[in-house]
Structures are given as structure tokens and as C-alpha cells.
JSON list of C-alpha atoms in Angstrom, two decimals:
[
{"chain": "W", "resi": 1, "resn": "SER", "atom": "CA", "xyz": [122.76, 96.55, 113.21]},
{"chain": "W", "resi": 2, "resn": "ALA", "atom": "CA", "xyz": [119.89, 94.81, 115.11]},
{"chain": "W", "resi": 3, "resn": "VAL", "atom": "CA", "xyz": [116.82, 93.27, 113.64]},
{"chain": "W", "resi": 4, "resn": "ILE", "atom": "CA", "xyz": [113.23, 94.01, 116.49]},
{"chain": "W", "resi": 5, "resn": "SER", "atom": "CA", "xyz": [110.33, 92.49, 115.91]},
{"chain": "W", "resi": 6, "resn": "GLN", "atom": "CA", "xyz": [106.56, 94.02, 117.94]},
{"chain": "W", "resi": 7, "resn": "LYS", "atom": "CA", "xyz": [104.29, 91.92, 117.75]},
{"chain": "W", "resi": 8, "resn": "PRO", "atom": "CA", "xyz": [101.84, 93.21, 118.04]},
{"chain": "W", "resi": 9, "resn": "SER", "atom": "CA", "xyz": [101.28, 94.74, 114.37]},
{"chain": "W", "resi": 10, "resn": "ARG", "atom": "CA", "xyz": [97.90, 96.58, 115.16]},
{"chain": "W", "resi": 11, "resn": "ASP", "atom": "CA", "xyz": [95.73, 96.37, 117.45]},
{"chain": "W", "resi": 12, "resn": "ILE", "atom": "CA", "xyz": [91.25, 98.39, 118.51]},
{"chain": "W", "resi": 13, "resn": "CYS", "atom": "CA", "xyz": [91.04, 98.41, 121.98]},
{"chain": "W", "resi": 14, "resn": "GLN", "atom": "CA", "xyz": [87.82, 99.47, 123.40]},
{"chain": "W", "resi": 15, "resn": "ARG", "atom": "CA", "xyz": [88.32, 102.60, 126.37]},
{"chain": "W", "resi": 16, "resn": "GLY", "atom": "CA", "xyz": [89.19, 101.62, 129.65]},
{"chain": "W", "resi": 17, "resn": "THR", "atom": "CA", "xyz": [91.45, 98.01, 128.17]},
{"chain": "W", "resi": 18, "resn": "SER", "atom": "CA", "xyz": [95.21, 97.66, 128.67]},
{"chain": "W", "resi": 19, "resn": "LEU", "atom": "CA", "xyz": [97.03, 96.03, 126.04]},
{"chain": "W", "resi": 20, "resn": "THR", "atom": "CA", "xyz": [100.54, 94.97, 126.45]},
{"chain": "W", "resi": 21, "resn": "ILE", "atom": "CA", "xyz": [103.50, 95.37, 122.85]},
{"chain": "W", "resi": 22, "resn": "GLN", "atom": "CA", "xyz": [105.92, 92.86, 123.07]},
{"chain": "W", "resi": 23, "resn": "CYS", "atom": "CA", "xyz": [109.29, 93.59, 121.52]},
{"chain": "W", "resi": 24, "resn": "GLN", "atom": "CA", "xyz": [112.05, 91.21, 120.68]},
{"chain": "W", "resi": 25, "resn": "VAL", "atom": "CA", "xyz": [115.46, 91.64, 119.70]},
{"chain": "W", "resi": 26, "resn": "ASP", "atom": "CA", "xyz": [117.90, 89.29, 117.91]},
{"chain": "W", "resi": 27, "resn": "SER", "atom": "CA", "xyz": [120.94, 90.24, 119.32]},
{"chain": "W", "resi": 28, "resn": "GLN", "atom": "CA", "xyz": [121.37, 91.25, 122.98]},
{"chain": "W", "resi": 29, "resn": "VAL", "atom": "CA", "xyz": [121.37, 95.22, 122.84]},
{"chain": "W", "resi": 30, "resn": "THR", "atom": "CA", "xyz": [122.96, 97.28, 125.68]},
{"chain": "W", "resi": 31, "resn": "MET", "atom": "CA", "xyz": [119.55, 99.55, 126.11]},
{"chain": "W", "resi": 32, "resn": "MET", "atom": "CA", "xyz": [116.02, 99.35, 124.76]},
{"chain": "W", "resi": 33, "resn": "PHE", "atom": "CA", "xyz": [113.51, 102.22, 124.71]},
{"chain": "W", "resi": 34, "resn": "TRP", "atom": "CA", "xyz": [109.74, 103.02, 123.73]},
{"chain": "W", "resi": 35, "resn": "TYR", "atom": "CA", "xyz": [108.41, 105.90, 121.92]},
{"chain": "W", "resi": 36, "resn": "ARG", "atom": "CA", "xyz": [104.59, 107.27, 121.35]},
{"chain": "W", "resi": 37, "resn": "GLN", "atom": "CA", "xyz": [104.30, 108.33, 117.59]},
{"chain": "W", "resi": 38, "resn": "GLN", "atom": "CA", "xyz": [100.79, 110.34, 117.80]},
{"chain": "W", "resi": 39, "resn": "PRO", "atom": "CA", "xyz": [98.62, 110.20, 114.61]},
{"chain": "W", "resi": 40, "resn": "GLY", "atom": "CA", "xyz": [100.28, 113.09, 112.30]},
{"chain": "W", "resi": 41, "resn": "GLN", "atom": "CA", "xyz": [103.64, 113.65, 114.81]},
{"chain": "W", "resi": 42, "resn": "SER", "atom": "CA", "xyz": [106.72, 112.80, 115.43]},
{"chain": "W", "resi": 43, "resn": "LEU", "atom": "CA", "xyz": [108.26, 110.47, 118.32]},
{"chain": "W", "resi": 44, "resn": "THR", "atom": "CA", "xyz": [108.24, 110.99, 121.85]},
{"chain": "W", "resi": 45, "resn": "LEU", "atom": "CA", "xyz": [110.48, 109.30, 124.35]},
{"chain": "W", "resi": 46, "resn": "ILE", "atom": "CA", "xyz": [108.09, 107.37, 126.58]},
{"chain": "W", "resi": 47, "resn": "ALA", "atom": "CA", "xyz": [111.11, 105.97, 128.72]},
{"chain": "W", "resi": 48, "resn": "THR", "atom": "CA", "xyz": [114.15, 103.53, 129.26]},
{"chain": "W", "resi": 49, "resn": "ALA", "atom": "CA", "xyz": [113.54, 100.01, 129.63]},
{"chain": "W", "resi": 50, "resn": "ASN", "atom": "CA", "xyz": [116.32, 98.79, 132.57]},
{"chain": "W", "resi": 51, "resn": "GLN", "atom": "CA", "xyz": [117.36, 95.50, 132.48]},
{"chain": "W", "resi": 52, "resn": "GLY", "atom": "CA", "xyz": [116.83, 94.16, 135.59]},
{"chain": "W", "resi": 53, "resn": "SER", "atom": "CA", "xyz": [115.30, 98.04, 136.80]},
{"chain": "W", "resi": 54, "resn": "GLU", "atom": "CA", "xyz": [112.39, 99.23, 136.88]},
{"chain": "W", "resi": 55, "resn": "ALA", "atom": "CA", "xyz": [112.54, 101.50, 133.26]},
{"chain": "W", "resi": 56, "resn": "THR", "atom": "CA", "xyz": [113.46, 105.65, 132.95]},
{"chain": "W", "resi": 57, "resn": "TYR", "atom": "CA", "xyz": [110.49, 107.89, 131.75]},
{"chain": "W", "resi": 58, "resn": "GLU", "atom": "CA", "xyz": [110.12, 111.42, 130.99]},
{"chain": "W", "resi": 59, "resn": "SER", "atom": "CA", "xyz": [108.15, 114.35, 131.66]},
{"chain": "W", "resi": 60, "resn": "GLY", "atom": "CA", "xyz": [104.38, 113.99, 131.35]},
{"chain": "W", "resi": 61, "resn": "PHE", "atom": "CA", "xyz": [104.39, 109.29, 131.09]},
{"chain": "W", "resi": 62, "resn": "VAL", "atom": "CA", "xyz": [103.76, 107.42, 134.17]},
{"chain": "W", "resi": 63, "resn": "ILE", "atom": "CA", "xyz": [104.76, 103.62, 135.35]},
{"chain": "W", "resi": 64, "resn": "ASP", "atom": "CA", "xyz": [101.18, 103.53, 136.86]},
{"chain": "W", "resi": 65, "resn": "LYS", "atom": "CA", "xyz": [100.51, 104.45, 132.74]},
{"chain": "W", "resi": 66, "resn": "PHE", "atom": "CA", "xyz": [103.41, 102.46, 131.00]},
{"chain": "W", "resi": 67, "resn": "PRO", "atom": "CA", "xyz": [104.17, 99.66, 132.75]},
{"chain": "W", "resi": 68, "resn": "ILE", "atom": "CA", "xyz": [108.17, 97.90, 131.36]},
{"chain": "W", "resi": 69, "resn": "SER", "atom": "CA", "xyz": [109.21, 94.68, 131.80]},
{"chain": "W", "resi": 70, "resn": "ARG", "atom": "CA", "xyz": [112.36, 94.07, 130.43]},
{"chain": "W", "resi": 71, "resn": "PRO", "atom": "CA", "xyz": [113.21, 90.45, 132.34]},
{"chain": "W", "resi": 72, "resn": "ASN", "atom": "CA", "xyz": [117.51, 90.04, 129.46]},
{"chain": "W", "resi": 73, "resn": "LEU", "atom": "CA", "xyz": [119.10, 91.75, 127.16]},
{"chain": "W", "resi": 74, "resn": "THR", "atom": "CA", "xyz": [116.61, 90.78, 124.09]},
{"chain": "W", "resi": 75, "resn": "PHE", "atom": "CA", "xyz": [113.17, 91.36, 125.11]},
{"chain": "W", "resi": 76, "resn": "SER", "atom": "CA", "xyz": [110.57, 94.09, 126.59]},
{"chain": "W", "resi": 77, "resn": "THR", "atom": "CA", "xyz": [107.38, 94.69, 127.07]},
{"chain": "W", "resi": 78, "resn": "LEU", "atom": "CA", "xyz": [104.93, 98.25, 127.57]},
{"chain": "W", "resi": 79, "resn": "THR", "atom": "CA", "xyz": [102.00, 98.07, 128.15]},
{"chain": "W", "resi": 80, "resn": "VAL", "atom": "CA", "xyz": [99.46, 100.61, 127.57]},
{"chain": "W", "resi": 81, "resn": "SER", "atom": "CA", "xyz": [96.60, 101.04, 131.00]},
{"chain": "W", "resi": 82, "resn": "ASN", "atom": "CA", "xyz": [93.32, 102.17, 131.10]},
{"chain": "W", "resi": 83, "resn": "MET", "atom": "CA", "xyz": [93.41, 102.83, 127.48]},
{"chain": "W", "resi": 84, "resn": "SER", "atom": "CA", "xyz": [91.11, 106.54, 127.00]},
{"chain": "W", "resi": 85, "resn": "PRO", "atom": "CA", "xyz": [91.13, 107.18, 122.49]},
{"chain": "W", "resi": 86, "resn": "GLU", "atom": "CA", "xyz": [93.79, 109.84, 123.73]},
{"chain": "W", "resi": 87, "resn": "ASP", "atom": "CA", "xyz": [96.18, 106.10, 123.16]},
{"chain": "W", "resi": 88, "resn": "SER", "atom": "CA", "xyz": [95.76, 105.67, 119.65]},
{"chain": "W", "resi": 89, "resn": "SER", "atom": "CA", "xyz": [99.65, 105.97, 118.67]},
{"chain": "W", "resi": 90, "resn": "ILE", "atom": "CA", "xyz": [101.50, 104.16, 116.78]},
{"chain": "W", "resi": 91, "resn": "TYR", "atom": "CA", "xyz": [103.81, 102.27, 119.66]},
{"chain": "W", "resi": 92, "resn": "LEU", "atom": "CA", "xyz": [107.74, 101.74, 118.62]},
{"chain": "W", "resi": 93, "resn": "CYS", "atom": "CA", "xyz": [109.83, 99.87, 120.37]},
{"chain": "W", "resi": 94, "resn": "SER", "atom": "CA", "xyz": [114.25, 100.63, 119.67]},
{"chain": "W", "resi": 95, "resn": "ALA", "atom": "CA", "xyz": [116.86, 99.74, 121.17]},
{"chain": "W", "resi": 96, "resn": "ARG", "atom": "CA", "xyz": [121.51, 100.76, 120.83]},
{"chain": "W", "resi": 97, "resn": "LEU", "atom": "CA", "xyz": [123.90, 98.18, 120.30]},
{"chain": "W", "resi": 98, "resn": "ALA", "atom": "CA", "xyz": [126.89, 98.31, 122.82]},
{"chain": "W", "resi": 99, "resn": "GLY", "atom": "CA", "xyz": [129.79, 101.00, 121.21]},
{"chain": "W", "resi": 100, "resn": "ASP", "atom": "CA", "xyz": [127.65, 102.54, 119.03]},
{"chain": "W", "resi": 101, "resn": "ARG", "atom": "CA", "xyz": [127.27, 106.55, 119.18]},
{"chain": "W", "resi": 102, "resn": "GLY", "atom": "CA", "xyz": [124.15, 106.88, 120.26]},
{"chain": "W", "resi": 103, "resn": "GLU", "atom": "CA", "xyz": [122.01, 105.83, 117.10]},
{"chain": "W", "resi": 104, "resn": "GLN", "atom": "CA", "xyz": [119.21, 103.62, 117.08]},
{"chain": "W", "resi": 105, "resn": "TYR", "atom": "CA", "xyz": [117.29, 100.16, 115.53]},
{"chain": "W", "resi": 106, "resn": "PHE", "atom": "CA", "xyz": [113.04, 100.16, 115.07]},
{"chain": "W", "resi": 107, "resn": "GLY", "atom": "CA", "xyz": [110.82, 97.73, 115.38]},
{"chain": "W", "resi": 108, "resn": "PRO", "atom": "CA", "xyz": [107.77, 98.61, 112.46]},
{"chain": "W", "resi": 109, "resn": "GLY", "atom": "CA", "xyz": [105.98, 99.93, 115.47]},
{"chain": "W", "resi": 110, "resn": "THR", "atom": "CA", "xyz": [102.53, 99.23, 116.86]},
{"chain": "W", "resi": 111, "resn": "ARG", "atom": "CA", "xyz": [99.76, 101.14, 115.45]},
{"chain": "W", "resi": 112, "resn": "LEU", "atom": "CA", "xyz": [96.84, 101.56, 118.81]},
{"chain": "W", "resi": 113, "resn": "THR", "atom": "CA", "xyz": [93.82, 101.94, 117.62]},
{"chain": "W", "resi": 114, "resn": "VAL", "atom": "CA", "xyz": [91.83, 102.99, 120.98]},
{"chain": "W", "resi": 115, "resn": "THR", "atom": "CA", "xyz": [87.74, 104.13, 120.18]},
{"chain": "X", "resi": 1, "resn": "ALA", "atom": "CA", "xyz": [119.76, 121.02, 125.40]},
{"chain": "X", "resi": 2, "resn": "GLN", "atom": "CA", "xyz": [119.94, 119.34, 122.65]},
{"chain": "X", "resi": 3, "resn": "SER", "atom": "CA", "xyz": [117.80, 119.93, 119.65]},
{"chain": "X", "resi": 4, "resn": "VAL", "atom": "CA", "xyz": [116.73, 119.86, 116.66]},
{"chain": "X", "resi": 5, "resn": "THR", "atom": "CA", "xyz": [114.49, 122.09, 114.04]},
{"chain": "X", "resi": 6, "resn": "GLN", "atom": "CA", "xyz": [112.99, 120.54, 110.62]},
{"chain": "X", "resi": 7, "resn": "LEU", "atom": "CA", "xyz": [112.64, 124.59, 108.71]},
{"chain": "X", "resi": 8, "resn": "ASP", "atom": "CA", "xyz": [110.09, 122.27, 106.65]},
{"chain": "X", "resi": 9, "resn": "SER", "atom": "CA", "xyz": [107.46, 120.43, 106.99]},
{"chain": "X", "resi": 10, "resn": "HIS", "atom": "CA", "xyz": [106.66, 119.45, 103.21]},
{"chain": "X", "resi": 11, "resn": "VAL", "atom": "CA", "xyz": [108.78, 120.03, 100.80]},
{"chain": "X", "resi": 12, "resn": "SER", "atom": "CA", "xyz": [108.05, 119.47, 96.55]},
{"chain": "X", "resi": 13, "resn": "VAL", "atom": "CA", "xyz": [110.33, 118.21, 94.58]},
{"chain": "X", "resi": 14, "resn": "SER", "atom": "CA", "xyz": [109.77, 116.54, 90.88]},
{"chain": "X", "resi": 15, "resn": "GLU", "atom": "CA", "xyz": [111.36, 112.74, 89.94]},
{"chain": "X", "resi": 16, "resn": "GLY", "atom": "CA", "xyz": [115.02, 113.55, 88.33]},
{"chain": "X", "resi": 17, "resn": "THR", "atom": "CA", "xyz": [115.81, 117.09, 90.93]},
{"chain": "X", "resi": 18, "resn": "PRO", "atom": "CA", "xyz": [117.95, 117.38, 93.26]},
{"chain": "X", "resi": 19, "resn": "VAL", "atom": "CA", "xyz": [116.40, 117.16, 97.26]},
{"chain": "X", "resi": 20, "resn": "LEU", "atom": "CA", "xyz": [117.36, 119.57, 100.01]},
{"chain": "X", "resi": 21, "resn": "LEU", "atom": "CA", "xyz": [115.70, 118.51, 103.79]},
{"chain": "X", "resi": 22, "resn": "ARG", "atom": "CA", "xyz": [117.03, 121.12, 106.23]},
{"chain": "X", "resi": 23, "resn": "CYS", "atom": "CA", "xyz": [117.90, 120.96, 110.08]},
{"chain": "X", "resi": 24, "resn": "ASN", "atom": "CA", "xyz": [119.46, 122.92, 112.74]},
{"chain": "X", "resi": 25, "resn": "TYR", "atom": "CA", "xyz": [120.83, 122.07, 115.56]},
{"chain": "X", "resi": 26, "resn": "SER", "atom": "CA", "xyz": [121.21, 122.68, 119.20]},
{"chain": "X", "resi": 27, "resn": "SER", "atom": "CA", "xyz": [123.97, 121.41, 121.65]},
{"chain": "X", "resi": 28, "resn": "SER", "atom": "CA", "xyz": [126.02, 122.27, 123.94]},
{"chain": "X", "resi": 29, "resn": "TYR", "atom": "CA", "xyz": [129.14, 120.25, 123.16]},
{"chain": "X", "resi": 30, "resn": "SER", "atom": "CA", "xyz": [130.42, 118.10, 120.02]},
{"chain": "X", "resi": 31, "resn": "PRO", "atom": "CA", "xyz": [126.91, 116.33, 118.63]},
{"chain": "X", "resi": 32, "resn": "SER", "atom": "CA", "xyz": [126.04, 113.44, 117.82]},
{"chain": "X", "resi": 33, "resn": "LEU", "atom": "CA", "xyz": [122.93, 113.10, 114.61]},
{"chain": "X", "resi": 34, "resn": "PHE", "atom": "CA", "xyz": [121.29, 111.09, 112.03]},
{"chain": "X", "resi": 35, "resn": "TRP", "atom": "CA", "xyz": [118.55, 111.46, 109.55]},
{"chain": "X", "resi": 36, "resn": "TYR", "atom": "CA", "xyz": [116.17, 109.11, 110.19]},
{"chain": "X", "resi": 37, "resn": "VAL", "atom": "CA", "xyz": [113.73, 107.70, 107.02]},
{"chain": "X", "resi": 38, "resn": "GLN", "atom": "CA", "xyz": [109.41, 106.47, 107.23]},
{"chain": "X", "resi": 39, "resn": "HIS", "atom": "CA", "xyz": [108.12, 105.44, 104.63]},
{"chain": "X", "resi": 40, "resn": "PRO", "atom": "CA", "xyz": [103.94, 105.20, 104.76]},
{"chain": "X", "resi": 41, "resn": "ASN", "atom": "CA", "xyz": [103.22, 101.95, 107.22]},
{"chain": "X", "resi": 42, "resn": "LYS", "atom": "CA", "xyz": [106.60, 101.12, 107.86]},
{"chain": "X", "resi": 43, "resn": "GLY", "atom": "CA", "xyz": [109.84, 100.97, 110.69]},
{"chain": "X", "resi": 44, "resn": "LEU", "atom": "CA", "xyz": [111.61, 103.93, 111.19]},
{"chain": "X", "resi": 45, "resn": "GLN", "atom": "CA", "xyz": [115.04, 102.72, 109.12]},
{"chain": "X", "resi": 46, "resn": "LEU", "atom": "CA", "xyz": [118.30, 105.06, 109.06]},
{"chain": "X", "resi": 47, "resn": "LEU", "atom": "CA", "xyz": [119.08, 107.17, 106.22]},
{"chain": "X", "resi": 48, "resn": "LEU", "atom": "CA", "xyz": [122.96, 107.92, 107.72]},
{"chain": "X", "resi": 49, "resn": "LYS", "atom": "CA", "xyz": [124.94, 109.59, 110.92]},
{"chain": "X", "resi": 50, "resn": "TYR", "atom": "CA", "xyz": [127.54, 112.05, 111.97]},
{"chain": "X", "resi": 51, "resn": "THR", "atom": "CA", "xyz": [129.23, 111.14, 114.74]},
{"chain": "X", "resi": 52, "resn": "SER", "atom": "CA", "xyz": [132.83, 113.51, 114.95]},
{"chain": "X", "resi": 53, "resn": "ALA", "atom": "CA", "xyz": [134.31, 112.55, 112.16]},
{"chain": "X", "resi": 54, "resn": "ALA", "atom": "CA", "xyz": [133.68, 113.43, 108.31]},
{"chain": "X", "resi": 55, "resn": "THR", "atom": "CA", "xyz": [132.11, 115.90, 107.69]},
{"chain": "X", "resi": 56, "resn": "LEU", "atom": "CA", "xyz": [130.51, 115.21, 104.95]},
{"chain": "X", "resi": 57, "resn": "VAL", "atom": "CA", "xyz": [128.97, 111.82, 105.85]},
{"chain": "X", "resi": 58, "resn": "LYS", "atom": "CA", "xyz": [127.35, 109.55, 103.28]},
{"chain": "X", "resi": 59, "resn": "GLY", "atom": "CA", "xyz": [123.91, 107.80, 103.99]},
{"chain": "X", "resi": 60, "resn": "ILE", "atom": "CA", "xyz": [122.61, 105.13, 102.18]},
{"chain": "X", "resi": 61, "resn": "ASN", "atom": "CA", "xyz": [119.94, 104.82, 98.74]},
{"chain": "X", "resi": 62, "resn": "GLY", "atom": "CA", "xyz": [122.63, 108.05, 97.30]},
{"chain": "X", "resi": 63, "resn": "PHE", "atom": "CA", "xyz": [121.47, 110.20, 100.05]},
{"chain": "X", "resi": 64, "resn": "GLU", "atom": "CA", "xyz": [124.64, 113.09, 101.80]},
{"chain": "X", "resi": 65, "resn": "ALA", "atom": "CA", "xyz": [124.33, 115.61, 103.92]},
{"chain": "X", "resi": 66, "resn": "GLU", "atom": "CA", "xyz": [126.87, 117.91, 106.18]},
{"chain": "X", "resi": 67, "resn": "PHE", "atom": "CA", "xyz": [128.13, 118.62, 109.23]},
{"chain": "X", "resi": 68, "resn": "LYS", "atom": "CA", "xyz": [128.20, 122.27, 109.42]},
{"chain": "X", "resi": 69, "resn": "LYS", "atom": "CA", "xyz": [129.48, 123.15, 112.70]},
{"chain": "X", "resi": 70, "resn": "SER", "atom": "CA", "xyz": [129.38, 127.57, 112.71]},
{"chain": "X", "resi": 71, "resn": "GLU", "atom": "CA", "xyz": [125.98, 126.78, 111.28]},
{"chain": "X", "resi": 72, "resn": "THR", "atom": "CA", "xyz": [124.93, 124.55, 113.44]},
{"chain": "X", "resi": 73, "resn": "SER", "atom": "CA", "xyz": [123.46, 122.96, 110.61]},
{"chain": "X", "resi": 74, "resn": "PHE", "atom": "CA", "xyz": [123.47, 118.97, 109.37]},
{"chain": "X", "resi": 75, "resn": "HIS", "atom": "CA", "xyz": [120.77, 119.26, 105.41]},
{"chain": "X", "resi": 76, "resn": "LEU", "atom": "CA", "xyz": [120.38, 116.38, 103.78]},
{"chain": "X", "resi": 77, "resn": "THR", "atom": "CA", "xyz": [120.73, 116.44, 100.49]},
{"chain": "X", "resi": 78, "resn": "LYS", "atom": "CA", "xyz": [119.97, 114.15, 96.82]},
{"chain": "X", "resi": 79, "resn": "PRO", "atom": "CA", "xyz": [121.19, 114.99, 93.80]},
{"chain": "X", "resi": 80, "resn": "SER", "atom": "CA", "xyz": [117.39, 113.12, 91.54]},
{"chain": "X", "resi": 81, "resn": "ALA", "atom": "CA", "xyz": [115.13, 112.29, 93.27]},
{"chain": "X", "resi": 82, "resn": "HIS", "atom": "CA", "xyz": [112.92, 109.10, 93.13]},
{"chain": "X", "resi": 83, "resn": "MET", "atom": "CA", "xyz": [109.72, 108.56, 93.67]},
{"chain": "X", "resi": 84, "resn": "SER", "atom": "CA", "xyz": [110.58, 105.32, 96.15]},
{"chain": "X", "resi": 85, "resn": "ASP", "atom": "CA", "xyz": [112.75, 108.76, 97.78]},
{"chain": "X", "resi": 86, "resn": "ALA", "atom": "CA", "xyz": [108.57, 109.98, 98.81]},
{"chain": "X", "resi": 87, "resn": "ALA", "atom": "CA", "xyz": [108.04, 109.72, 102.31]},
{"chain": "X", "resi": 88, "resn": "GLU", "atom": "CA", "xyz": [108.98, 111.31, 106.41]},
{"chain": "X", "resi": 89, "resn": "TYR", "atom": "CA", "xyz": [112.67, 112.72, 107.28]},
{"chain": "X", "resi": 90, "resn": "PHE", "atom": "CA", "xyz": [113.56, 112.58, 110.50]},
{"chain": "X", "resi": 91, "resn": "CYS", "atom": "CA", "xyz": [116.32, 115.18, 112.18]},
{"chain": "X", "resi": 92, "resn": "VAL", "atom": "CA", "xyz": [117.87, 113.02, 115.18]},
{"chain": "X", "resi": 93, "resn": "VAL", "atom": "CA", "xyz": [120.03, 115.01, 118.13]},
{"chain": "X", "resi": 94, "resn": "SER", "atom": "CA", "xyz": [121.85, 112.26, 120.62]},
{"chain": "X", "resi": 95, "resn": "VAL", "atom": "CA", "xyz": [121.55, 113.08, 123.74]},
{"chain": "X", "resi": 96, "resn": "GLY", "atom": "CA", "xyz": [124.79, 112.04, 125.60]},
{"chain": "X", "resi": 97, "resn": "PHE", "atom": "CA", "xyz": [124.84, 108.61, 123.66]},
{"chain": "X", "resi": 98, "resn": "GLN", "atom": "CA", "xyz": [122.21, 107.96, 125.64]},
{"chain": "X", "resi": 99, "resn": "LYS", "atom": "CA", "xyz": [118.51, 109.51, 124.12]},
{"chain": "X", "resi": 100, "resn": "LEU", "atom": "CA", "xyz": [117.40, 110.70, 120.66]},
{"chain": "X", "resi": 101, "resn": "VAL", "atom": "CA", "xyz": [115.63, 113.48, 120.66]},
{"chain": "X", "resi": 102, "resn": "PHE", "atom": "CA", "xyz": [113.84, 113.79, 116.55]},
{"chain": "X", "resi": 103, "resn": "GLY", "atom": "CA", "xyz": [112.89, 116.79, 114.98]},
{"chain": "X", "resi": 104, "resn": "THR", "atom": "CA", "xyz": [108.94, 117.72, 114.26]},
{"chain": "X", "resi": 105, "resn": "GLY", "atom": "CA", "xyz": [109.41, 115.79, 110.43]},
{"chain": "X", "resi": 106, "resn": "THR", "atom": "CA", "xyz": [109.83, 116.72, 106.44]},
{"chain": "X", "resi": 107, "resn": "ARG", "atom": "CA", "xyz": [107.66, 115.12, 104.28]},
{"chain": "X", "resi": 108, "resn": "LEU", "atom": "CA", "xyz": [108.92, 114.90, 100.65]},
{"chain": "X", "resi": 109, "resn": "LEU", "atom": "CA", "xyz": [107.08, 114.68, 98.37]},
{"chain": "X", "resi": 110, "resn": "VAL", "atom": "CA", "xyz": [108.21, 113.42, 94.87]},
{"chain": "X", "resi": 111, "resn": "SER", "atom": "CA", "xyz": [106.21, 114.27, 91.18]},
{"chain": "X", "resi": 112, "resn": "PRO", "atom": "CA", "xyz": [106.56, 113.08, 87.83]}
]
């Protein structure tokens, strides 16, 4: 398995500002992902963070709004840009280990409130 | 396209009684299926996984699930509920061993 940490655990931000969330994995992983969980909802994949190249975004999510970096095999960041109250959600990072048949390990999440 | 449908948004049981959380899947090939649990203000924890080996899968905390291809189901069960089982449960399908597609979730309520 993998242990994943995220920083910050929660934040309250003003409309129009940006927040960068950090995700650290305790071992090298092949794939890292970012999800959003809106209040009372299920998880939706934002993007796959690719090491050394641009992230792959899901339909409805764009790089200008959610820029992602992945400089190495254990670390990734997600930035939520130009925030509005609709961005208030829990943002979760996950990772998949080489050889695993699809299961992912999740960080504790970052609870973001935009006022 | 791969998808999962969780048939109940809420399930209420009494402590000590059986738990059944229902999930149906749709997949064009043999899927990898998972159940995750999310306790309040906690991250997601993998309960169990099906990856085309045994159709009856045992997980943590006494949970198990049975993969039934003929019914396209992957229901989660536990013989006896505990108060600590109260949480949100997600049925999940893997897309090409890469992306995960989550069901809408089932909130399990356990009363004394």
C-alpha cells in the first residue's frame, strides 16, 4: 500500500484568489490523480498527474482553472485558480502502485471553503 | 463505458443485524471492482477488491462482496453491523486499470 499526505488539510479562501494543494506519497508510484468531492456528493476525477509531462484532464476540467504539477514520482500539486464559492469542495489526491489492478490509495483530502 | 449504480442512497440497520449495500455495474469487459469507505471527516479507505480471481471477496472489518456476472452485481455484505460501520460507502469500477469511476455512494446508518 501507499501512505499519502496532503497539505493543507483545510482552508478558507476569498473569491478570486488561488490555492495550491500539495500531495506527497511515501513511495514511488506510477500514477497520481486528483479528485473533487462536492458537498454531499461522490468523487469526480479532475485529472491524471503525469510525471514529466502535462496532466490529462477529464471533461469539464481545464488546465487554466486547475493547473497540476508532478515534478517527480512521489509529489504533485493542484492549484485551484480564481476561486469562486462553487469551488468549495474536498480535493483528494490518490496514487496507484505499479502492478496493482486499478486500486488507488487516497490522501485525507483538503477541505476548501471559498467565501 | 464502465459505470456503477448504487441502488440505495441510505441504508439503516440496527447494531448486530446484517448489512447489505447494493451495487450494479456496467462494463464491456471483465471489470475490476472495489468498495471504499469514507468515515466522517476522514479519507477514503479500500475495503475490498475484485480483480477476476475468486468471486467471493473478503475485505477488512468483516465485510465481503460477491461478484455475480449473470446479475452484473457486486453487493457488499456484513453479517453483523457495528456502530463503527456508520459511514459512506462507494462502489467503484476501474477503467483500464487507470481511472476510477465512483458510484453515488450509500450512507450506512447504524442505530443501537
